[in-house]
XYZ file of C-alpha atoms in Angstrom:
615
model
C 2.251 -8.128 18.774
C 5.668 -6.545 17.733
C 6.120 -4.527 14.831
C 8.405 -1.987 13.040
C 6.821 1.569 13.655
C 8.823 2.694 10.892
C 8.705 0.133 8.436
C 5.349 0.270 8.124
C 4.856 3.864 7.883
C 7.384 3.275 5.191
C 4.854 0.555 3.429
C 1.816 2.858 3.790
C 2.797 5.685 2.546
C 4.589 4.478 -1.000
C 3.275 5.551 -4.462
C -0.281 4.331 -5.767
C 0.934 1.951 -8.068
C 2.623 0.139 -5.144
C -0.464 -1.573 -3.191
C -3.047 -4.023 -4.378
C -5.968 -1.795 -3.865
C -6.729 2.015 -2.315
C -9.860 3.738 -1.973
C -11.875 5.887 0.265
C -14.455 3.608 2.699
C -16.167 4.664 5.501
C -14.843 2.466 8.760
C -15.916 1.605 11.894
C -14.887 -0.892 14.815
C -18.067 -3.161 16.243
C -18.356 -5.827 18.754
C -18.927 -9.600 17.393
C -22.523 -9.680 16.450
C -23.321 -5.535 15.563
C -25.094 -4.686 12.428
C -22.777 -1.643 11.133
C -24.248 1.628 11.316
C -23.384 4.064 8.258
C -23.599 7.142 10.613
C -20.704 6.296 13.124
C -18.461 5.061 10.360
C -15.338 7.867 9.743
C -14.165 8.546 5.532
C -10.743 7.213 5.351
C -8.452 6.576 2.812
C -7.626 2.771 2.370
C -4.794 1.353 1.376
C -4.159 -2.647 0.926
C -0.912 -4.348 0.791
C -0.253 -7.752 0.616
C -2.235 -9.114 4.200
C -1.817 -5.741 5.097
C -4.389 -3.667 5.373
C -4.118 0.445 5.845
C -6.643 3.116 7.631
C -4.960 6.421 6.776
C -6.036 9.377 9.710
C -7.680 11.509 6.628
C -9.582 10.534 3.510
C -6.667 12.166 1.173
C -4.263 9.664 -0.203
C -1.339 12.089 1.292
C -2.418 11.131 4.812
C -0.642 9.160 7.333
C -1.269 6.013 8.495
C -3.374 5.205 11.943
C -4.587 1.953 12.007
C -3.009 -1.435 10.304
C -4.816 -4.856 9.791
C -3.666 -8.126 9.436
C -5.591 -9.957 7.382
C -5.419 -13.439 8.764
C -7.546 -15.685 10.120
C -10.454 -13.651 9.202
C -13.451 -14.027 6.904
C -14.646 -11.372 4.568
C -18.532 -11.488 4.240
C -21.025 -8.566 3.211
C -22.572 -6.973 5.920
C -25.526 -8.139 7.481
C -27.498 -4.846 7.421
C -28.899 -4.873 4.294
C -26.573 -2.339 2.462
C -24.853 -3.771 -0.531
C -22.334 -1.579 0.039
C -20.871 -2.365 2.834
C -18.814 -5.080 3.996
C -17.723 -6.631 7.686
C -13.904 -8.191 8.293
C -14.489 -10.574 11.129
C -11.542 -11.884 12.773
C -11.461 -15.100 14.362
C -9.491 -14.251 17.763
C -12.434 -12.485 18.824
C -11.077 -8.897 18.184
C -13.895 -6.409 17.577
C -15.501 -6.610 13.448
C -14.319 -4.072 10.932
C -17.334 -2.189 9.573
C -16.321 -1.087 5.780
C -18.616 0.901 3.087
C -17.593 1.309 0.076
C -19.155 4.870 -2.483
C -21.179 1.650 -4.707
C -22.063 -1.893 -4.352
C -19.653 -2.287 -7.345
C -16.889 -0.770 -5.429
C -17.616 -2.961 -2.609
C -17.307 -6.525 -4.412
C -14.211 -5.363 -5.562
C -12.928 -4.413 -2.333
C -14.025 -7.949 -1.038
C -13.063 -9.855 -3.358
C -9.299 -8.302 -3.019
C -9.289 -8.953 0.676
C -10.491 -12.294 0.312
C -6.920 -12.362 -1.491
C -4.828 -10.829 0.709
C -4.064 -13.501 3.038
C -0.734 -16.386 3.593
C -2.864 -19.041 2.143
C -3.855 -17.641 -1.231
C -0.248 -16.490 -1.388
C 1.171 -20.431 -1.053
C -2.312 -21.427 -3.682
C -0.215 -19.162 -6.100
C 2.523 -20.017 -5.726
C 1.952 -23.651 -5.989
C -0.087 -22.383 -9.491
C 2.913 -21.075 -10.379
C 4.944 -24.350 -9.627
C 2.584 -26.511 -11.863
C 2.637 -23.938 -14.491
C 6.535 -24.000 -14.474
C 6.387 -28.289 -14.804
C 4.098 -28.120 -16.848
C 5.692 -26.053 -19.250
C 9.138 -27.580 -18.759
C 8.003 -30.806 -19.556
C 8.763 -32.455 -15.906
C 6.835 -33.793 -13.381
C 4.377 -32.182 -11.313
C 5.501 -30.198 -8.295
C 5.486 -32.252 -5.805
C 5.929 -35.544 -7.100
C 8.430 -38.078 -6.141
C 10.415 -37.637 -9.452
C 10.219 -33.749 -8.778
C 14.202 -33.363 -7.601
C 15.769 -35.552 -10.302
C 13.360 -33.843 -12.929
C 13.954 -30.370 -11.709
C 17.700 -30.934 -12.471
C 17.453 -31.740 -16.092
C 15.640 -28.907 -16.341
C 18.133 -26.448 -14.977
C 16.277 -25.808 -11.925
C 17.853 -25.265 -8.809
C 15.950 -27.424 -6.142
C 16.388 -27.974 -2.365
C 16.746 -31.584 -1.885
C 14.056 -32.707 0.554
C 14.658 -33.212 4.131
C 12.655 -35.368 6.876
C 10.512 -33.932 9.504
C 13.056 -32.571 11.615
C 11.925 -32.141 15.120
C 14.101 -31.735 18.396
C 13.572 -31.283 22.127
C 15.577 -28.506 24.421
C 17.112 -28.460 27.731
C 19.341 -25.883 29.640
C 22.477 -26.572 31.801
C 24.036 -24.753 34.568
C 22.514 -21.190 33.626
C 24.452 -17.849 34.794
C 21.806 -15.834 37.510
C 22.031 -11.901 37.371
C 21.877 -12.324 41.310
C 22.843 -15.148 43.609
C 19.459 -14.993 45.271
C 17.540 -15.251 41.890
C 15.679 -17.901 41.247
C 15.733 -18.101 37.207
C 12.506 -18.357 35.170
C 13.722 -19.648 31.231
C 11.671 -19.643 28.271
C 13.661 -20.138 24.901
C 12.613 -18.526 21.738
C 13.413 -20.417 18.206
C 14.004 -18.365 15.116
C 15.282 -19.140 11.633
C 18.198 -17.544 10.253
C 18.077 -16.560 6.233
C 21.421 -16.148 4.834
C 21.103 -14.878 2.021
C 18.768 -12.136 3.038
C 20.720 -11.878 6.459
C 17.243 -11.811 8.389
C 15.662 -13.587 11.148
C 12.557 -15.214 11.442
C 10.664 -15.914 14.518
C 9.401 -19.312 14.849
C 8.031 -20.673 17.648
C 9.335 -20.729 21.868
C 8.880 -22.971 24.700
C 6.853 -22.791 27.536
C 8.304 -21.034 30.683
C 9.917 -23.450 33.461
C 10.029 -21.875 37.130
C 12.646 -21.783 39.517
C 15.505 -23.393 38.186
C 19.054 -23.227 36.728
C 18.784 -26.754 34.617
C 14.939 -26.383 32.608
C 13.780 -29.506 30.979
C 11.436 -27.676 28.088
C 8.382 -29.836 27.532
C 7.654 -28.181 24.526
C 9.773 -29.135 21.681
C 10.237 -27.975 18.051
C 9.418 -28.827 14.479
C 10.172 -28.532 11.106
C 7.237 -30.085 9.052
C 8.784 -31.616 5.505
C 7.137 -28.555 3.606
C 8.528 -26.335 5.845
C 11.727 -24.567 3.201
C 14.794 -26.251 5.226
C 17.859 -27.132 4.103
C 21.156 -28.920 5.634
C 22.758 -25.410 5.554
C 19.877 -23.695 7.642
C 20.821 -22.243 10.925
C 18.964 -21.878 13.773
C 19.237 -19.507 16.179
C 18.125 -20.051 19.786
C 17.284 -17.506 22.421
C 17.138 -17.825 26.027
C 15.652 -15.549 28.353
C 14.872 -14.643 32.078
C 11.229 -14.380 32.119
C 9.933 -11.834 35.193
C 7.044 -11.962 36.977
C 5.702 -13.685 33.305
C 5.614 -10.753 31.356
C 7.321 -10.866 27.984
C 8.039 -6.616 29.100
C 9.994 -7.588 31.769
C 11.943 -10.507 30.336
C 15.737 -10.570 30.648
C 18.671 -11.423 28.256
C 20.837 -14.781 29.410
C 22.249 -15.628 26.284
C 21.960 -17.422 22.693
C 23.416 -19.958 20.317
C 22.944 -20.985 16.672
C 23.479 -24.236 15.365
C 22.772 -25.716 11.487
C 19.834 -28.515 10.618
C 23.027 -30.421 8.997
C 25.257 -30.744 12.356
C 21.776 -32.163 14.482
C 21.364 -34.629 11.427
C 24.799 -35.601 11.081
C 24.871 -36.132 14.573
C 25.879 -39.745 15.798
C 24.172 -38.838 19.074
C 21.388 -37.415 17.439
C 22.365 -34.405 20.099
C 24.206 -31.207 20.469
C 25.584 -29.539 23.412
C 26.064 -25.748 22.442
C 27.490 -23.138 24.589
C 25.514 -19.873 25.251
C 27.108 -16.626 24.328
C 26.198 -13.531 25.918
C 25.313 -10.181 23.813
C 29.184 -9.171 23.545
C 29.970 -13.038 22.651
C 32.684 -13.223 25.148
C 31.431 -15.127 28.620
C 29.680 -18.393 28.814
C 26.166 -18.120 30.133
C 25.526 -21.711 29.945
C 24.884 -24.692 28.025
C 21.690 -25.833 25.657
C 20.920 -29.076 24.535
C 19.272 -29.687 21.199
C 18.133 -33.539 20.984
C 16.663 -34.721 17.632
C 13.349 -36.474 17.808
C 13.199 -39.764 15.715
C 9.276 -40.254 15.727
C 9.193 -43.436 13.993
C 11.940 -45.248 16.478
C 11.443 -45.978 19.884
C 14.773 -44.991 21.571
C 15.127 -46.993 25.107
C 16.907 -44.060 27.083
C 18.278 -41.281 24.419
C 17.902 -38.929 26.728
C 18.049 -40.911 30.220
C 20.694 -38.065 31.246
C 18.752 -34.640 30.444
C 15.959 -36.625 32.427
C 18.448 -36.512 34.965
C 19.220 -33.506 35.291
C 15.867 -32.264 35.286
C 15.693 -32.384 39.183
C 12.209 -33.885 39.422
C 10.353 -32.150 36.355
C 8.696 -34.674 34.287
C 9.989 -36.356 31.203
C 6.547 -35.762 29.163
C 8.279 -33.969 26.113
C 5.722 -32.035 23.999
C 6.123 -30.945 20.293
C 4.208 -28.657 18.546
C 3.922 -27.931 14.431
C 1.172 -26.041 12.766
C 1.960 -27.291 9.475
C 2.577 -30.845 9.222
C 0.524 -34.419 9.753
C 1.433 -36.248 12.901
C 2.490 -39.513 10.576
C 3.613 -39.495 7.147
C 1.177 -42.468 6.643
C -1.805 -39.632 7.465
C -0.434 -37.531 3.963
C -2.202 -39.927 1.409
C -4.540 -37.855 -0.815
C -7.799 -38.373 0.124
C -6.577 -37.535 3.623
C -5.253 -34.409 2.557
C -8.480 -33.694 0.398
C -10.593 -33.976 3.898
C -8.610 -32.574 6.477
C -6.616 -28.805 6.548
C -4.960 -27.304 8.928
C -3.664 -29.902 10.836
C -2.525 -29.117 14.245
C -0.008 -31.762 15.525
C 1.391 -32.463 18.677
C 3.665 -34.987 20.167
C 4.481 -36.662 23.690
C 7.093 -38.789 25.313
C 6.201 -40.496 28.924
C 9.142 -42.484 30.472
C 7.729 -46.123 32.187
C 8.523 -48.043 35.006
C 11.242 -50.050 32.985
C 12.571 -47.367 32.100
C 11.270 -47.179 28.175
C 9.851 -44.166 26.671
C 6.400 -44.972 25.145
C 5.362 -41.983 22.293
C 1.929 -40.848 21.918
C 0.830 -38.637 18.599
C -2.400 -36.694 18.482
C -3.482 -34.516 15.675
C -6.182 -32.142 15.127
C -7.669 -30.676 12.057
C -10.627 -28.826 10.423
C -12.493 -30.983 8.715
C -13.275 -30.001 4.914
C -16.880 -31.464 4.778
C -17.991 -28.857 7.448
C -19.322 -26.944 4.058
C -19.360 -29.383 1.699
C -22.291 -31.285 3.435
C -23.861 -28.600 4.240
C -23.411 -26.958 0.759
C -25.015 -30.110 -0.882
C -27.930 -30.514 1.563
C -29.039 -27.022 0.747
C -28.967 -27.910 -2.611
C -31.146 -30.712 -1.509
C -33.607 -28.084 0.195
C -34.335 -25.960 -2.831
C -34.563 -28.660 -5.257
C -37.345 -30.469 -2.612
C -38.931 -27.044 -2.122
C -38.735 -25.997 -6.324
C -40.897 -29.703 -6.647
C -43.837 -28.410 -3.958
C -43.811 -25.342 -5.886
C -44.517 -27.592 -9.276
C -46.476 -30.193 -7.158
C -48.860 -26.918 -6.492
C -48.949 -25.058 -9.972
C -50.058 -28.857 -11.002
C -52.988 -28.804 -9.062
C -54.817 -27.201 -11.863
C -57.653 -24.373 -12.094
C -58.588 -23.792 -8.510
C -61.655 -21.381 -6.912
C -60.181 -17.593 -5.775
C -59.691 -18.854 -2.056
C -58.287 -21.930 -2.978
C -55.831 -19.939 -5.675
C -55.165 -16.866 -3.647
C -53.814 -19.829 -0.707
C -51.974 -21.200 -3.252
C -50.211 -18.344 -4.583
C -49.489 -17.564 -0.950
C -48.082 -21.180 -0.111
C -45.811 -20.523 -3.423
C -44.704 -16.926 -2.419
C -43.589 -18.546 0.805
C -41.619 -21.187 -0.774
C -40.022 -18.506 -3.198
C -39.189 -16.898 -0.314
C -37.275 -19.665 1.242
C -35.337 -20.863 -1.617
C -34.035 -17.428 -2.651
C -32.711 -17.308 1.233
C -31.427 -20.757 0.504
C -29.517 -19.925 -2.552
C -28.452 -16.611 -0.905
C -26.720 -18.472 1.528
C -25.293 -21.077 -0.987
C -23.820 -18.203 -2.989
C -22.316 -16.705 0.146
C -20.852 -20.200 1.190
C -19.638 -20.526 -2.523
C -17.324 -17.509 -2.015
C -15.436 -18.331 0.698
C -12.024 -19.818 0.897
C -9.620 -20.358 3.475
C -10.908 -22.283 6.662
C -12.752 -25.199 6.958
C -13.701 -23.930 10.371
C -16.177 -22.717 12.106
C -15.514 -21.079 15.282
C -18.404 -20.534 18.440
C -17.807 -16.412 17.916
C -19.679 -16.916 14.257
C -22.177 -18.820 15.633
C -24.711 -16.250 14.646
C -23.708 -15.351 10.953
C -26.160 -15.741 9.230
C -24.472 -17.426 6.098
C -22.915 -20.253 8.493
C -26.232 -20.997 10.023
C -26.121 -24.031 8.358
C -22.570 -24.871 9.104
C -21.680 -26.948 12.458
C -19.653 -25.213 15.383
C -16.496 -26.072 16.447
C -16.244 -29.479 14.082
C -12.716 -30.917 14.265
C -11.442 -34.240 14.286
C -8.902 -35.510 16.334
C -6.738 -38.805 16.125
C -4.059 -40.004 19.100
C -1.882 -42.762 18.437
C 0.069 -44.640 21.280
C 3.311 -46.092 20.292
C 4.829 -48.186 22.857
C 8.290 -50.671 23.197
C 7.036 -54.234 21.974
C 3.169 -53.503 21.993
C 0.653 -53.107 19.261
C 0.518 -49.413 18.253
C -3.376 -48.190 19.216
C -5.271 -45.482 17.564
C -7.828 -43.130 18.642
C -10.085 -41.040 16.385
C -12.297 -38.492 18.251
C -14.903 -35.689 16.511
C -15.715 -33.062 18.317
C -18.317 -30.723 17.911
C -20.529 -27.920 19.399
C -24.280 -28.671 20.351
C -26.258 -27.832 17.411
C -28.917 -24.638 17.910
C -29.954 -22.345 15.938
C -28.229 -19.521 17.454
C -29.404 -16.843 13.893
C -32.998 -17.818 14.265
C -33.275 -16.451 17.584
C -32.305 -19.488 19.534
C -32.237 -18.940 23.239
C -33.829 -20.907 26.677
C -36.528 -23.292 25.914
C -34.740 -24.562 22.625
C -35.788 -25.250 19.705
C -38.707 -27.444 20.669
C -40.045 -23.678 21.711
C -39.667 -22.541 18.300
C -41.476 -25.717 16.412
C -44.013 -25.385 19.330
C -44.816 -21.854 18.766
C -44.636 -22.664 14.791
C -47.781 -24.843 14.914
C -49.723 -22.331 17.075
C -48.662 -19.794 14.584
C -50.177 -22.084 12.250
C -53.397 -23.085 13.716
C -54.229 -18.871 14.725
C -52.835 -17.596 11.626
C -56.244 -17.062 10.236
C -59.665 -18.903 9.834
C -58.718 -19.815 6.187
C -55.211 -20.793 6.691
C -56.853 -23.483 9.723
C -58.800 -25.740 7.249
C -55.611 -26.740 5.497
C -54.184 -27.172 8.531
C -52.353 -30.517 9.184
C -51.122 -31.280 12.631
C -47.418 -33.177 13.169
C -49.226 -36.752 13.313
C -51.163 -36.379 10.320
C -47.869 -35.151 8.487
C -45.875 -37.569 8.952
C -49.014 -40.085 8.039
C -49.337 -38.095 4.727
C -45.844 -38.283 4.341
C -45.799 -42.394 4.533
C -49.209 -42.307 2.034
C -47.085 -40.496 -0.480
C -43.788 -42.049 -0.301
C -45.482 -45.315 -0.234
C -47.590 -43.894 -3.609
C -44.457 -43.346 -5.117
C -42.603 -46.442 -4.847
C -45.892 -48.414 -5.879
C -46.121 -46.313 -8.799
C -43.213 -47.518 -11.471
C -43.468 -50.971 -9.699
C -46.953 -51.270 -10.903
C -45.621 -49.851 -14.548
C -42.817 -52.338 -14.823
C -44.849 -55.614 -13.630
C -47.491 -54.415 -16.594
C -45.005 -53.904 -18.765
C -43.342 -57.914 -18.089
C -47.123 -58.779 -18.450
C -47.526 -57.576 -21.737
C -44.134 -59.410 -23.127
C -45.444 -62.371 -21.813
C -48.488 -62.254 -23.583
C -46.378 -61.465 -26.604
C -44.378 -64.126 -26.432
C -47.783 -66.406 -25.138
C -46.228 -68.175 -22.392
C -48.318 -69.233 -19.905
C -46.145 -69.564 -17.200
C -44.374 -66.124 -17.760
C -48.303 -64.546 -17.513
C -48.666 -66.502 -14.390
C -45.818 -64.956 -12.594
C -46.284 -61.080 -14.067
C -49.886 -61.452 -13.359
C -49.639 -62.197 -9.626
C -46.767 -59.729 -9.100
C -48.705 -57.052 -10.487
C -51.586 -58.259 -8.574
C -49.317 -57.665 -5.828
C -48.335 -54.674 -6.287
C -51.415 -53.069 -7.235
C -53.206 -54.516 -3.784
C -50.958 -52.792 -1.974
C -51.034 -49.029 -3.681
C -55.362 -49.470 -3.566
C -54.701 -50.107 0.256
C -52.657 -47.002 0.481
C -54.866 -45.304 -1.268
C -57.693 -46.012 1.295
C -56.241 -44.035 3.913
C -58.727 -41.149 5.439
C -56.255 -38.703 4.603
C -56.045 -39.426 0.808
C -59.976 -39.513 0.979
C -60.313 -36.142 2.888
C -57.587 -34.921 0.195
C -59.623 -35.711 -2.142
C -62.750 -34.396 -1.620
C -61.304 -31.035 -0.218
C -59.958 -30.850 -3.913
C -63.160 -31.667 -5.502
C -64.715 -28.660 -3.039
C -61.781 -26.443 -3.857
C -62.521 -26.793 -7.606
C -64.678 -23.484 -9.220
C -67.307 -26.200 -10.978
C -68.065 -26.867 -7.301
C -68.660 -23.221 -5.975
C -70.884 -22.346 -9.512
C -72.807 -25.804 -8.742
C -73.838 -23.687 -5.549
C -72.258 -26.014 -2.846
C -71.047 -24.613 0.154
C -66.955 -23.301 -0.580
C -64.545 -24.420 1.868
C -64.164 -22.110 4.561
C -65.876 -21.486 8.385
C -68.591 -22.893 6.840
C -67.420 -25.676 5.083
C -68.849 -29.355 6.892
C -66.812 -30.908 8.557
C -67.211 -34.210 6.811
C -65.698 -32.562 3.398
C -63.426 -29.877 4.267
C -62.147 -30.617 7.898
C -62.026 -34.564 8.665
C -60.157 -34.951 12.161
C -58.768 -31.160 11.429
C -57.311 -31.689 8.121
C -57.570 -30.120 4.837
C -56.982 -31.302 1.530
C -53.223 -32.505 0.017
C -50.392 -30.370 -0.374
C-alpha cells in the first residue's frame, strides 16, 4: 500500500482539538482467533482521525507516530477475554487483530463506539443525512428522487446533472520498447483527475498482458451512476512496463487524459489518444478507449481492436464495486436486501461473428443477520415459556424443587448468552458479510459463512435473455462450540451421555431422543385440541340459545370430534408416566410416606421405559 510518509506524520501530530478521539490504550498485535493478553500489550497514546487510526511510539501526546490503521473493512467487537475493557479491531483481509484496553469499561465503549464511526460508509450514511435534511428543509424533493435536479434548481442549488453508467474497454497500439529485444509486459492504471482541487485519484487498473506491443485489456472500466462524474471529468490513463510482475520494478511508457464528455459525444462511441511520454514531447503509442453500451448488442464495434489483438481473446471483462449489474436490479426492495454489490461484465465474440454479453453480480446478502437476529429472538422467548411452564408446576418436594431450580438456572443461563449475542449483533453496522476468518467469533456463531448471492444474465443477438441466480454458502458447523472431526453428531452424541451419567437424580427425568420428539407431538397435538375444543363449546352453547336443533346437531358432533381426539392423545404412556411422576414429585406424597422418586423409586411410577415425568 502507498502512502505519504510525510503527510501523515503531518495528520498525527496536529493539535488535540483536531482528531475525533485520543487517549492512552494499551495495544497489542494477535493472530485471528487469540484472546488478548493485558501483559504483552505496550501504553500508547492513541490518536483517531477520520478512518485513520494512530499508535504514537510513547504514551505522551507529544510523541511521534509508529503505527497507522485503516479502518476499513473491519469489525469492532469487545474482546473475547472477559475484560470489559478491552476491545479487538479485526480486519477482514486476514491481517493479524488489534488488541486495545482502554483505563475503564466506560472509556472503552466510547472508544468503540467512535471506531465503529470512523469508516467510508458511515461517512456517505452522513452525508446522505445531511442531503435529506437539506430537502427537507428546502421544501424539495428527497435526495435522490427523480424530480431531485429540476427541484434542486429552484432552490438555488448547484447540482451535477446525472450521467449513465459509463463504462469503457482499453486497448494499446504500436507501443515504444526501451530495447529492441524487449518483449513488453502493459498493465494500465485509471485515475480520476479533480480540477478544482488539482489532485488525482487512483481508481482502478487492468490486468497485465504478456509479451506484446498491441494488449487487448480484458479488464475494462466503470463508472457506476452514483459514482460523482460529470461531462467535464477527465481521466487520466497510465501505462506501464510491468517487470518480472512486480509493481517495484514497473517501468514508465507513457500516459493520456481524455474527458467523460468527448467518449459520450463520441459518434464512434471510441477514442484513439496518443501517449505522451513524461517530458510530453515523443509519441509512445496509441490507447484506445471504447465505450461499453450494456443495454445494446453492437454486431462488431470493436471487430478491429479484436484484430489487432494477435490471437488474445475477445472476452472483455468489467469490473465496478459500486454499482448493480442492470438498472432493472436498483428497485427498492432489491436495494433493501442486497449491499455491496460486486459487478462484473463479459463480452464473447460467436461464430457469426456477434458479440453475445453476459452480466453476473455478486452481493452480501442483508438477511445474513436479520434471520438470524429474529430466530434468536425466537430462542429466548421459547426458552422464557419453559422457564414459566416450570415455575407453573406448583409446590414441589426439595428434590423435585432443587431440579427445578437447577433446570431454570440453566435456562437463565442460556438466554442471557442469547441476548448477549443479540445485543452484540444489534451494534454492528457496515457488512452484511460474514467472512470464513470470523468463523469462530463468538457473536457471529449464529450467523452463516460466506453467504452471498450471485445472479448471471446472458444477453445474446435475437435470443431470449436467460438468468441465473446462485447462493452460495459455507457448510454450516459450529466452529465456537468446539467443532472439529466427528461433527456435530459427536457433540449431540456426547450431550445425551452427558445426560444419562450426569448424576443418579438427573437420570430419572431423563428422556431419550425418541421419547422427545413423542412428547413433543403429545403436546403440540394438546395444544391445537385445546381452543378447538373451547370454540366448538362455545357454537354449542349459541345453539342452544337460539334452540335450533339442527345447529346443536352439528356443534355437538364437532365437539364430539374434537374432544375424541385430545382424550386419545391424552392416553399416551408418556402423558401417564408424566403424570404420576408429578403426583410422586408432590410433598403430600413424600409426608403420606411413599417411596420419593429417586434410585429407589419403582419403576412402574417414576421410570416407565426410562422416562421421568413432563417438562
Amino acid at each position: 500500500m502507498k502512502f505519504n510518509a510525510a503527510q501523515l506524520a503531518f495528520l498525527s501530530g496536529g493539535p488535540s482539538g483536531s482528531y475525533d478521539r485520543e487517549g492512552r490504550l494499551w495495544a497489542n498485535r494477535l493472530a485471528p482467533g487469540d484472546a488478548g493478553n493485558p501483559e504483552d500489550a505496550k501504553e500508547r497514546w492513541c490518536r483517531l482521525r477520520g478512518n485513520l487510526l494512530f499508535l504514537m511510539k510513547k504514551p505522551g501526546q507529544s510523541s511521534e507516530a509508529v503505527e497507522v490503521f485503516v479502518l476499513e473493512r473491519c469489525h469492532v467487537v469487545p474482546s473475547s477475554d472477559g475484560d470489559d475493557a478491552a476491545l479487538v479491531i479485526k480486519f477482514e483481509s486476514r491481517d493479524r487483530d488489534l488488541y486495545l484496553r482502554a483505563p475503564s469499561p466506560s472509556d472503552c465503549t466510547s472508544w468503540i463506539s467512535a471506531l465503529r464511526q470512523a469508516n467510508s460508509e458511515r461517512l456517505r450514511n452522513r452525508i446522505r443525512q445531511l442531503r435529506r435534511l437539506v430537502m427537507e428543509i428546502t421544501g424539495n424533493a428527497e435526495t435522490g428522487s427523480p424530480e431531485r435536479e429540476g427541484a434542486g434548481a429552484g432552490a438555488g442549488a448547484v447540482l451535477v446533472p446525472k450521467l449513465p453508467k459509463v463504462e469503457f474497454s482499453l486497448a494499446c497500439r504500436e507501443l515504444c520498447t526501451p530495447a529492441p529485444e524487449r518483449h513488453l509486459n502493459v498493465v494500465v492504471h485509471i485515475s480520476v483527475v479533480n480540477t478544482q482541487e488539482l489532485s488525482l485519484a487512483a481508481y482502478s487498473c487492468t490486468e497485465v498482458v504478456e509479451g506484446t506491443r498491441d494488449p487487448l485489456f480484458l479488464t475494462g472500466v466503470t463508472f457506476p451512476p452514483e459514482y460523482p462524474l460529470s461531462e467535464d471529468t477527465r481521466v487520466k490513463l497510465t501505462v506501464y512496463d510491468v517487470k518480472d510482475k512486480s509493481p517495484e520494478t514497473r517501468g514508465f511508457l507513457g500516459y493520456s487524459t481524455f474527458s467523460v464528455g468527448d467518449l459520450l459525444k463520441s459518434k464512434e462511441q471510441q477514442l484513439t489518444l496518443s501517449l505522451r511520454t513524461s517530458d510530453g514531447a515523443d509519441s509512445a503509442g496509441v490507447v484506445v478507449v471504447s465505450r461499453l453500451s450494456m443495454g445494446e448488442m453492437e454486431d462488431g464495434g470493436v471487430d478491429h481492436v479484436a484484430a489487432d489483438a494477435r490471437g488474445q481473446t475477445c472476452t472483455l471483462v468489467c469490473e465496478s464495486l459500486h454499482g448493480t449489474a442492470n438498472d432493472k436490479d436498483s428497485s427498492p426492495l432489491v436495494n433493501a436486501v442486497f449491499k455491496n454489490p460486486v459487478c462484473k461484465v463479459y463480452r464473447f465474440q460467436t461464430v457469426d461473428c456477434k458479440w453475445m454479453l453476459v452480466r453476473e453480480q455478486m452481493a452480501e446478502c442483508t438477511l445474513s443477520f436479520n434471520i438470524p437476529k429474529q430466530l434468536l429472538t425466537l430462542y429466548i422467548q421459547e426458552d422464557m415459556r419453559r422457564i414459566q411452564e416450570l415455575k407453573d408446576l406448583g409446590e414441589l418436594s426439595p428434590h423435585w424443587d432443587h431440579l427445578r431450580k437447577e433446570v431454570i438456572a440453566h435456562y437463565s443461563q442460556v438466554i442471557c448468552g442469547y441476548q448477549e449475542t443479540l445485543t452484540e449483533l444489534n451494534k454492528l453496522t457496515g457488512s452484511s458479510f460474514k467472512p470464513s476468518c470470523s468463523k469462530s467469533e463468538k457473536y457471529l456463531e449464529f450467523i452463516p459463512i460466506n453467504l452471498h448471492t450471485q445472479r448471471m444474465q446472458v444477453t445474446c443477438p435475437k435470443k431470449t435473455d436467460a438468468c441465473y441466480d446462485v447462493v452460495t454458502v459455507g457448510a454450516p458447523a459450529a466452529h465456537f462450540q468446539g467443532f472439529k472431526s466427528g461433527g456435530l453428531q459427536r457433540l449431540l452424541s456426547r450431550f445425551e451421555a452427558e445426560k444419562k451419567n450426569f448424576s443418579t437424580a438427573y437420570q430419572c427425568i431423563y428422556y431419550s431422543p425418541e421419547h422427545t420428539a413423542k412428547a413433543r407431538e403429545v403436546l403440540s397435538s394438546v395444544a391445537q385440541l385445546q381452543p378447538l375444543i373451547c370454540i366448538q363449546a362455545d357454537q354449542l352453547l349459541r345453539a342452544a340459545q337460539l334452540r335450533s336443533p339442527d345447529l346443536l346437531k352439528g356443534a355437538l358432533k364437532s365437539l364430539a370430534d374434537k374432544t375424541e381426539q385430545f382424550v386419545h392423545a391424552l392416553k399416551d404412556e408418556l402423558v401417564k408416566s408424566a403424570l404420576l411422576a408429578l403426583h410422586t414429585a408432590r410433598p403430600g406424597y413424600v409426608t403420606e410416606g411413599s417411596p420419593a422418586v429417586g434410585n429407589n423409586t419403582p419403576k412402574s411410577a417414576a421410570r416407565p421405559g426410562e422416562d421421568g415425568p413432563a417438562p
